[in-house]
Coordinates of C-alpha atoms and ligand atoms in Angstrom, one line a residue:
M1 CA 0.0 0.0 0.0
R2 CA 1.2 3.5 -0.8
I3 CA -0.1 6.7 0.7
G4 CA 0.5 10.3 -0.3
S5 CA -0.4 13.9 0.7
I6 CA -4.0 14.9 1.0
I7 CA -4.8 18.3 -0.5
N8 CA -8.3 19.7 -0.8
G9 CA -9.7 16.3 0.0
K10 CA -7.7 14.5 -2.7
E11 CA -4.8 12.2 -2.3
R12 CA -1.6 12.7 -4.4
N13 CA 0.2 9.5 -4.7
E14 CA 0.9 9.2 -8.4
N15 CA 4.0 7.4 -9.6
D16 CA 6.0 10.5 -10.4
R17 CA 6.8 11.2 -6.8
H18 CA 9.9 10.0 -4.9
T19 CA 9.1 7.2 -2.5
M20 CA 10.2 6.1 0.9
E21 CA 9.4 3.1 3.0
V22 CA 8.2 3.0 6.6
K23 CA 9.4 -0.1 8.4
S24 CA 8.3 -1.7 11.6
P25 CA 10.8 -0.8 14.3
Y26 CA 10.2 -4.3 15.8
N27 CA 10.7 -6.7 12.8
Q28 CA 11.8 -4.3 10.0
E29 CA 8.9 -5.4 7.8
T30 CA 7.7 -2.7 5.4
I31 CA 4.5 -1.2 6.7
I32 CA 3.8 1.3 4.0
E33 CA 5.3 3.1 1.0
L34 CA 5.2 6.9 1.0
A35 CA 4.7 9.1 -2.1
L36 CA 6.6 12.1 -1.0
A37 CA 5.2 15.6 -1.6
K38 CA 6.7 17.6 -4.5
K39 CA 7.4 21.3 -4.3
E40 CA 4.2 22.0 -6.2
D41 CA 2.2 19.9 -3.7
L42 CA 3.5 22.0 -0.9
D43 CA 2.6 25.3 -2.6
D44 CA -0.9 23.9 -3.5
G45 CA -1.4 22.6 0.0
V46 CA -0.6 26.0 1.6
N47 CA -2.4 28.1 -1.0
N48 CA -5.5 25.9 -0.9
S49 CA -5.4 26.1 2.9
Y50 CA -5.2 29.9 2.6
H51 CA -8.2 30.1 0.3
T52 CA -10.2 27.6 2.4
F53 CA -9.5 29.8 5.5
H54 CA -11.0 32.9 3.8
S55 CA -13.8 31.1 2.0
T56 CA -15.0 28.7 4.6
M57 CA -13.3 28.3 8.0
K58 CA -13.2 31.9 9.0
R59 CA -16.9 32.1 8.4
M60 CA -17.9 28.8 10.0
A61 CA -20.0 29.1 13.1
A62 CA -18.5 28.1 16.4
H63 CA -21.2 25.4 16.9
E64 CA -20.3 23.8 13.6
R65 CA -16.6 23.7 14.4
G66 CA -17.5 22.2 17.8
D67 CA -19.7 19.6 16.1
I68 CA -17.0 18.5 13.7
L69 CA -14.5 18.0 16.5
R70 CA -17.1 16.1 18.6
K71 CA -18.0 13.8 15.6
T72 CA -14.2 13.2 15.0
A73 CA -13.9 12.2 18.7
N74 CA -16.9 9.8 18.5
R75 CA -15.5 8.2 15.3
M76 CA -12.2 7.7 16.9
E77 CA -13.8 6.1 19.9
E78 CA -15.5 3.6 17.6
N79 CA -12.0 2.8 16.1
I80 CA -9.7 2.7 19.2
E81 CA -8.2 -0.6 18.3
E82 CA -7.5 0.3 14.7
F83 CA -5.7 3.6 15.7
A84 CA -3.8 1.8 18.5
K85 CA -2.6 -0.9 16.2
T86 CA -1.5 1.7 13.6
I87 CA 0.5 3.6 16.3
M88 CA 2.0 0.3 17.5
D89 CA 2.9 -0.9 14.0
E90 CA 4.7 2.2 12.9
S91 CA 6.3 3.4 16.1
G92 CA 6.9 0.2 18.0
K93 CA 4.9 1.5 21.0
P94 CA 3.6 -1.5 23.0
I95 CA -0.1 -2.0 22.4
R96 CA -1.3 -1.1 25.9
F97 CA 0.4 2.3 25.7
S98 CA -0.7 2.8 22.1
R99 CA -4.3 2.4 23.3
E100 CA -3.7 4.9 26.1
E101 CA -2.5 7.4 23.5
V102 CA -5.7 7.0 21.4
K103 CA -7.9 7.5 24.5
R104 CA -6.0 10.7 25.3
S105 CA -6.4 11.8 21.8
I106 CA -10.2 11.5 22.0
Q107 CA -10.0 13.7 25.1
V108 CA -8.1 16.3 23.3
L109 CA -10.8 16.4 20.6
R110 CA -13.5 16.7 23.2
F111 CA -11.8 19.5 25.1
A112 CA -11.3 21.3 21.8
S113 CA -15.0 20.7 20.8
E114 CA -16.2 22.3 24.1
L115 CA -13.8 25.2 23.8
A116 CA -14.7 26.1 20.3
K117 CA -18.0 27.5 21.7
H118 CA -16.3 29.5 24.4
I119 CA -13.9 31.8 22.6
T120 CA -14.7 35.1 24.3
G121 CA -13.4 38.6 24.3
E122 CA -13.8 41.6 26.6
I123 CA -15.1 45.2 26.8
I124 CA -12.5 47.8 27.7
P125 CA -13.6 50.6 30.1
M126 CA -12.7 53.4 27.6
D127 CA -13.8 56.1 30.0
A128 CA -10.8 55.1 32.2
A129 CA -8.8 57.6 30.1
V130 CA -9.6 61.3 29.7
G131 CA -11.5 61.7 26.4
G132 CA -12.8 58.2 26.3
E133 CA -16.2 59.0 27.9
N134 CA -18.3 58.4 24.8
K135 CA -16.3 55.5 23.3
I136 CA -16.8 51.7 23.5
G137 CA -13.8 49.3 23.2
L138 CA -14.3 45.7 22.1
V139 CA -11.7 43.1 22.2
K140 CA -12.3 39.9 20.2
R141 CA -10.3 36.9 19.3
E142 CA -9.9 36.0 15.6
P143 CA -8.3 32.9 14.0
L144 CA -4.9 33.5 12.5
G145 CA -5.3 31.9 9.1
V146 CA -3.1 29.0 8.1
V147 CA -1.4 27.0 10.9
G148 CA 1.6 24.8 9.9
A149 CA 1.8 21.9 12.2
I150 CA 5.0 19.8 12.3
T151 CA 5.0 16.7 14.6
P152 CA 7.4 14.0 15.9
F153 CA 7.2 10.2 15.9
N154 CA 6.8 9.5 19.5
F155 CA 3.1 10.4 20.0
P156 CA 2.0 10.5 16.4
L157 CA -1.7 10.9 17.2
N158 CA -1.9 12.8 20.5
L159 CA 0.7 15.4 19.7
S160 CA -0.7 16.0 16.3
L161 CA -4.1 16.6 17.8
H162 CA -2.7 19.0 20.4
K163 CA -2.1 21.2 17.3
I164 CA -4.9 20.4 14.9
A165 CA -7.8 20.3 17.3
P166 CA -7.3 23.8 18.9
A167 CA -6.5 25.2 15.5
I168 CA -9.8 24.0 14.0
A169 CA -11.7 25.0 17.2
A170 CA -10.5 28.5 16.7
G171 CA -11.4 28.6 13.0
N172 CA -8.0 28.2 11.4
T173 CA -7.0 25.9 8.6
V174 CA -4.0 23.5 9.0
V175 CA -1.2 22.3 6.9
F176 CA 0.0 19.2 8.7
K177 CA 3.4 17.7 8.2
P178 CA 3.7 14.6 10.4
A179 CA 7.0 12.7 11.1
E180 CA 8.0 10.7 8.1
K181 CA 8.7 7.8 10.5
T182 CA 5.0 7.6 11.6
P183 CA 2.8 9.0 8.8
L184 CA 0.0 6.4 8.8
S185 CA -1.6 7.6 12.1
A186 CA -1.6 11.1 10.6
Y187 CA -3.1 9.9 7.3
K188 CA -5.9 8.0 9.1
L189 CA -6.5 11.0 11.3
V190 CA -7.0 13.3 8.3
Q191 CA -9.5 10.8 6.8
L192 CA -11.4 10.7 10.1
F193 CA -11.8 14.5 10.1
Q194 CA -13.0 14.3 6.5
E195 CA -15.6 11.7 7.4
A196 CA -16.7 13.9 10.3
G197 CA -17.5 16.7 7.9
L198 CA -14.4 19.0 8.0
P199 CA -14.5 20.9 4.7
D200 CA -11.9 19.9 2.1
G201 CA -8.8 22.1 2.4
A202 CA -9.3 22.8 6.1
L203 CA -6.7 20.2 7.0
N204 CA -4.2 19.4 4.3
L205 CA -1.6 16.7 4.8
L206 CA 1.9 16.9 3.4
I207 CA 3.8 13.6 3.5
G208 CA 7.5 14.4 3.3
T209 CA 10.8 14.7 5.0
G210 CA 11.8 17.6 7.4
E211 CA 14.3 19.1 4.9
E212 CA 12.2 18.8 1.8
T213 CA 8.7 19.5 3.1
G214 CA 9.1 20.9 6.7
E215 CA 11.6 23.7 5.9
P216 CA 9.7 25.2 3.0
L217 CA 6.5 25.0 5.0
V218 CA 8.1 27.0 7.8
S219 CA 9.2 29.8 5.4
H220 CA 6.1 29.9 3.2
E221 CA 4.6 33.4 3.1
N222 CA 1.0 32.2 3.3
V223 CA 1.5 30.4 6.6
H224 CA 0.7 32.5 9.7
K225 CA 1.9 30.3 12.5
I226 CA 4.2 27.3 12.9
T227 CA 3.5 24.9 15.8
F228 CA 6.3 22.4 16.2
T229 CA 7.0 19.5 18.5
G230 CA 10.4 17.8 18.1
S231 CA 14.1 18.1 18.8
L232 CA 16.1 21.1 19.9
P233 CA 18.3 21.4 16.7
V234 CA 15.2 21.4 14.4
G235 CA 13.4 23.8 16.8
R236 CA 16.3 26.2 16.6
K237 CA 16.3 26.2 12.8
I238 CA 12.6 26.8 12.7
R239 CA 12.9 29.7 15.1
E240 CA 15.5 31.3 12.8
S241 CA 13.6 30.8 9.5
A242 CA 10.0 31.5 10.6
G243 CA 10.4 35.3 10.3
F244 CA 7.3 37.2 11.6
K245 CA 5.2 34.1 12.0
K246 CA 4.0 33.2 15.4
V247 CA 5.9 30.1 16.6
T248 CA 5.2 27.5 19.3
L249 CA 8.1 25.1 20.0
E250 CA 7.7 22.1 22.2
L251 CA 11.2 20.7 22.4
G252 CA 13.3 18.3 24.5
S253 CA 14.1 17.8 28.1
N254 CA 16.2 15.8 30.6
S255 CA 13.5 15.9 33.3
P256 CA 14.5 15.8 37.0
N257 CA 12.5 13.9 39.6
I258 CA 13.4 14.8 43.2
L259 CA 12.7 12.3 46.1
F260 CA 13.0 13.7 49.6
E261 CA 13.5 11.3 52.5
D262 CA 9.8 11.3 53.5
T263 CA 8.8 9.9 50.1
D264 CA 6.8 6.7 49.9
V265 CA 9.6 4.7 48.3
E266 CA 7.6 1.6 47.1
Q267 CA 4.9 3.6 45.3
T268 CA 7.3 6.1 43.8
V269 CA 9.6 3.3 42.5
T270 CA 6.7 1.8 40.6
A271 CA 5.7 5.1 39.1
L272 CA 9.3 5.9 38.1
V273 CA 9.8 2.6 36.4
K274 CA 7.0 3.5 34.0
G275 CA 8.1 7.2 34.0
A276 CA 11.6 6.3 32.8
F277 CA 11.1 3.3 30.6
A278 CA 7.6 3.6 29.0
F279 CA 8.0 3.7 25.2
S280 CA 11.7 3.0 25.7
G281 CA 12.2 6.4 27.3
Q282 CA 11.3 8.1 24.0
V283 CA 9.1 10.6 25.8
C284 CA 10.1 14.2 26.1
I285 CA 9.2 14.3 29.8
S286 CA 10.7 10.9 30.6
A287 CA 12.2 10.6 34.1
Q288 CA 15.9 10.9 33.1
R289 CA 17.5 12.3 36.3
I290 CA 16.3 10.9 39.6
Y291 CA 17.6 12.7 42.6
V292 CA 17.2 10.7 45.9
Q293 CA 17.9 12.1 49.4
R294 CA 20.9 10.1 50.8
N295 CA 19.2 8.2 53.6
I296 CA 16.6 6.6 51.3
Y297 CA 19.0 6.2 48.3
E298 CA 20.1 2.6 48.9
R299 CA 16.6 1.4 49.5
F300 CA 15.3 3.2 46.5
L301 CA 18.0 2.0 44.2
E302 CA 17.7 -1.7 45.2
E303 CA 13.9 -1.6 44.7
Y304 CA 14.2 0.4 41.4
V305 CA 16.6 -2.1 39.9
K306 CA 14.4 -5.0 41.1
Q307 CA 11.2 -3.7 39.5
T308 CA 13.0 -2.6 36.3
E309 CA 14.4 -6.1 35.9
D310 CA 10.8 -7.4 36.1
L311 CA 9.8 -5.5 32.9
K312 CA 8.8 -7.6 30.0
L313 CA 10.6 -6.8 26.8
G314 CA 9.7 -7.9 23.3
N315 CA 6.9 -7.8 20.7
P316 CA 4.9 -4.6 21.1
A317 CA 1.8 -6.4 19.8
K318 CA 1.6 -8.6 22.9
E319 CA -0.6 -7.3 25.8
E320 CA 2.0 -8.3 28.4
T321 CA 4.9 -6.3 26.7
D322 CA 6.1 -3.4 28.7
I323 CA 9.1 -2.4 26.6
G324 CA 9.3 -2.6 22.8
P325 CA 11.9 -1.5 20.3
M326 CA 13.3 2.0 19.9
I327 CA 12.3 3.8 16.7
N328 CA 15.3 2.6 14.7
E329 CA 18.7 0.9 15.1
E330 CA 20.7 4.2 14.8
E331 CA 18.8 5.6 17.8
A332 CA 19.5 2.4 19.9
E333 CA 23.2 2.5 18.9
R334 CA 23.4 6.2 19.7
A335 CA 22.0 5.6 23.2
K336 CA 24.4 2.7 23.7
L337 CA 27.3 5.0 22.8
W338 CA 26.1 7.5 25.4
I339 CA 26.1 4.7 28.0
D340 CA 29.7 3.7 27.0
D341 CA 30.7 7.4 27.2
A342 CA 29.4 7.6 30.8
V343 CA 31.0 4.3 31.8
E344 CA 34.4 5.6 30.4
K345 CA 34.0 8.6 32.6
G346 CA 33.3 6.6 35.7
A347 CA 29.6 5.8 35.7
V348 CA 28.3 2.4 36.8
I349 CA 25.6 0.3 35.1
Q350 CA 23.2 -1.0 37.8
T351 CA 21.1 -2.9 35.3
G352 CA 20.5 -3.0 31.5
G353 CA 23.0 -1.4 29.1
K354 CA 22.6 -4.1 26.4
Q355 CA 21.6 -3.3 22.9
Y356 CA 20.6 -5.6 20.1
G357 CA 19.1 -4.2 16.9
T358 CA 16.4 -1.7 17.9
M359 CA 16.2 -3.0 21.4
L360 CA 18.0 -1.4 24.4
T361 CA 17.4 -3.0 27.7
P362 CA 16.1 -0.6 30.4
T363 CA 19.2 0.9 32.0
I364 CA 19.9 2.4 35.4
M365 CA 23.1 4.3 35.9
T366 CA 24.8 5.6 39.0
N367 CA 28.0 7.5 39.8
V368 CA 27.1 10.0 37.1
E369 CA 28.5 13.5 36.6
S370 CA 27.0 16.5 35.0
N371 CA 29.5 16.4 32.1
M372 CA 28.1 13.0 30.9
K373 CA 25.8 13.1 27.9
I374 CA 23.3 10.9 29.8
I375 CA 22.9 13.8 32.3
A376 CA 23.6 17.0 30.3
E377 CA 21.6 16.1 27.1
E378 CA 18.2 14.7 26.4
V379 CA 18.8 10.9 26.4
F380 CA 15.5 9.9 24.7
A381 CA 16.1 6.2 25.4
P382 CA 15.4 3.8 28.3
I383 CA 18.2 5.2 30.5
A384 CA 17.6 6.7 33.9
S385 CA 20.3 8.0 36.3
V386 CA 19.9 7.8 40.1
I387 CA 21.8 10.5 42.0
P388 CA 22.1 10.9 45.8
F389 CA 21.8 14.4 47.4
D390 CA 21.9 15.8 50.9
T391 CA 20.2 19.2 51.0
E392 CA 17.3 21.0 49.4
E393 CA 19.6 23.8 48.1
E394 CA 22.0 21.3 46.5
V395 CA 19.2 19.4 44.7
I396 CA 17.6 22.6 43.4
A397 CA 20.9 23.7 41.9
S398 CA 21.5 20.3 40.3
A399 CA 18.0 20.1 38.8
N400 CA 18.4 23.6 37.4
D401 CA 21.8 22.8 36.0
S402 CA 20.4 22.1 32.5
I403 CA 19.7 23.9 29.3
Y404 CA 16.2 22.3 29.4
G405 CA 13.2 23.0 31.6
L406 CA 10.1 21.2 30.6
Q407 CA 8.5 19.2 33.5
A408 CA 9.7 17.9 36.9
G409 CA 8.4 15.7 39.7
V410 CA 8.9 16.5 43.4
F411 CA 8.2 13.9 46.1
T412 CA 7.7 14.9 49.7
K413 CA 4.9 14.9 52.4
D414 CA 6.0 18.4 53.5
I415 CA 3.8 20.8 51.5
D416 CA 5.9 23.8 52.4
R417 CA 9.0 22.2 51.1
A418 CA 7.2 21.0 48.0
I419 CA 5.9 24.5 47.0
R420 CA 9.3 26.1 48.0
V421 CA 11.1 23.7 45.6
A422 CA 8.5 24.0 42.9
N423 CA 8.9 27.8 43.0
Q424 CA 12.6 27.6 42.6
L425 CA 12.8 25.1 39.7
E426 CA 13.4 26.8 36.4
I427 CA 10.9 24.5 34.7
G428 CA 7.6 25.0 32.8
G429 CA 5.6 22.5 34.9
V430 CA 6.2 20.9 38.3
W431 CA 4.3 17.9 39.7
I432 CA 4.2 17.3 43.4
N433 CA 4.0 13.6 44.3
E434 CA 3.6 12.7 40.7
I435 CA 6.3 11.8 38.1
S436 CA 7.6 14.3 35.6
T437 CA 6.3 12.0 32.8
Y438 CA 2.6 12.5 33.8
R439 CA 0.7 14.8 31.4
Q440 CA -3.0 15.5 31.3
D441 CA -4.3 17.1 28.1
N442 CA -5.9 20.2 29.7
H443 CA -3.2 21.7 31.8
P444 CA -0.7 24.2 30.4
Y445 CA 2.3 22.3 29.0
G446 CA 5.5 23.7 27.6
G447 CA 9.0 24.4 28.5
V448 CA 11.3 27.2 29.5
K449 CA 15.0 27.7 28.5
Q450 CA 15.7 25.5 25.5
S451 CA 12.7 23.3 26.1
G452 CA 10.7 25.6 24.0
I453 CA 8.5 28.6 23.5
G454 CA 4.7 28.8 24.2
K455 CA 2.3 26.4 25.8
E456 CA 0.0 23.6 24.7
G457 CA -2.9 22.0 26.6
V458 CA -6.0 22.7 24.5
K459 CA -7.1 26.0 26.0
Y460 CA -3.5 27.4 25.9
A461 CA -2.8 26.3 22.4
L462 CA -6.1 27.7 21.3
E463 CA -5.2 31.1 22.7
D464 CA -2.0 31.1 20.8
M465 CA -3.9 30.2 17.6
T466 CA -5.9 33.4 17.8
E467 CA -5.1 37.0 17.4
I468 CA -6.6 39.8 19.5
K469 CA -8.5 42.4 17.5
F470 CA -9.6 45.7 18.9
I471 CA -12.7 47.4 17.6
G472 CA -13.4 50.9 19.0
V473 CA -16.6 52.8 18.6
K474 CA -17.1 56.5 19.0
L475 CA -20.7 57.2 19.9
K476 CA -22.6 60.2 18.6
Q477 CA -23.2 62.7 21.4
Ligands
LIG501 P1 12.7 15.7 15.0 O1 13.0 17.0 15.5 O2 13.7 14.9 14.4 O3 11.5 15.7 14.0 C1 10.2 16.3 14.3 C2 9.5 16.8 13.0 O4 10.3 17.8 12.5 C3 9.4 15.7 12.0 O5 8.1 15.8 11.3 C4 10.5 16.0 11.0 O6 10.3 15.6 9.7 C5 10.5 17.6 11.1 N1 11.7 18.2 10.6 C6 13.0 17.7 10.7 N2 13.8 18.7 10.2 C7 13.1 19.8 9.9 C8 13.4 21.1 9.4 N3 14.7 21.4 9.1 N4 12.4 22.0 9.2 C9 11.1 21.6 9.5 N5 10.8 20.4 10.0 C10 11.7 19.5 10.2 O7 12.1 14.9 16.3 P2 11.7 13.4 16.5 O8 12.9 12.5 16.5 O9 10.5 13.0 15.6 O10 11.1 13.4 17.9 C11 11.9 13.4 19.1 C12 12.0 14.8 19.7 O11 10.8 15.4 19.9 C13 12.7 14.8 21.0 O12 13.7 15.7 21.1 C14 11.6 15.0 22.0 O13 12.0 15.6 23.2 C15 10.8 16.0 21.2 N6 9.4 16.0 21.8 C16 9.0 17.1 22.5 C17 7.7 17.1 23.1 C18 7.2 18.3 23.9 O14 6.0 18.3 24.0 N7 8.1 19.2 24.3 C19 6.9 16.0 22.9 C20 7.4 14.9 22.1 C21 8.6 14.9 21.6

């Protein structure tokens, strides 16, 4: 089977396009062939999206936009298994976790459907300034126009919807460029929107690589906003070439989790096993750095190693599988090299550290230093480091010693300490008594420092996908 871009409701997968294969990360079998977008497809996609915005979406009533999103959610709910299997096939995400992603995606659609009907403005008290006595000031929110959405492989459905659903709710059109590693979830999603009644051209899909399709999308003059989730180097490039467009960047992290001595060790270990190793650590808020106060360190480490060794590795299609493959062999090899680099510098492997093909066994490291890649950079692999600490000041300084700042977890029964630490962390979101990896789809989500710019979480993304317009009225005396 071959799939191509979808522009104005029609698929473009004729033979004259370059092709690329998507292979299963688990067994390397070809899942699908891609007909890559040509330059003219990109121009057509953006220009058609631009015209559809002015002719249709900008004029569509809020209740209609809400209905389309609700119907899309309902259809997805009828097809949870199909979407979960697609995510599992193309990304290697174990089926239980793929199903979780689909369920969260349905929630994103429902949040957006509700919010579509609650986009409000305000009235300015114009008489607050001398001379404004007989004037009225209205502030309203308008859609931006064409939103370019570029997404990564690791949550191919949920993260795409965190862009598409609020954009549609606000009355924009979208040109969607999904990760070339996981395009099938995106293709099925666009079809679902079509079936739910989204007008042709309101969501155009471009199948292509980052360089050939992503880059020209970012610099296209008819695109009004770029919303990107992906790696820091690509985010940096996008920031440089986006010019005057609005930009949201959801980038990487090396998330810290801080366990004070009054933490419930057993419960927290279980949560952190999932938090560090789910989807082989290929989660932007994966628990990468685990700081444990010294008098519970040994107990934590022993239990953490034990529970990690109980994880079931293997075929992502099996219900019992906890850990499947990484996205490709190069990524698994890269992660293994980072482990070797740390060991050379004095780190110790407590468990794991073995790579075969796309599989990397869940790895716990100790004796780590801040100059090791597994600490300083985003590891994006099933590797967690456990680090002892003594004082609150020391652990805050260590946690903040990072170019990233996306999400953190702080564990303590002392609420004063919890809030004090949360206030001092240079991080976009802090969970208290919950792991850094937990995300709900309606809270503000987005990093500081080099973790990104702007927030998602449906309401917050929606605000960023609108522009404030002021309308002033001078009344006749
Ligand atoms: P990636 O940056 O390699 O690719 C992401 C997308 O960008 C893909 O669609 C790719 O084709 C496109 N792209 C690549 N080069 C481009 C260019 N020059 N111009 C425009 N687009 C381009 O990321 P990935 O490997 O798919 O995903 C992993 C990364 O995503 C990790 O760094 C992870 O932390 C990050 N991520 C962040 C969040 C978050 O919410 N902050 C969530 C998930 C993943």
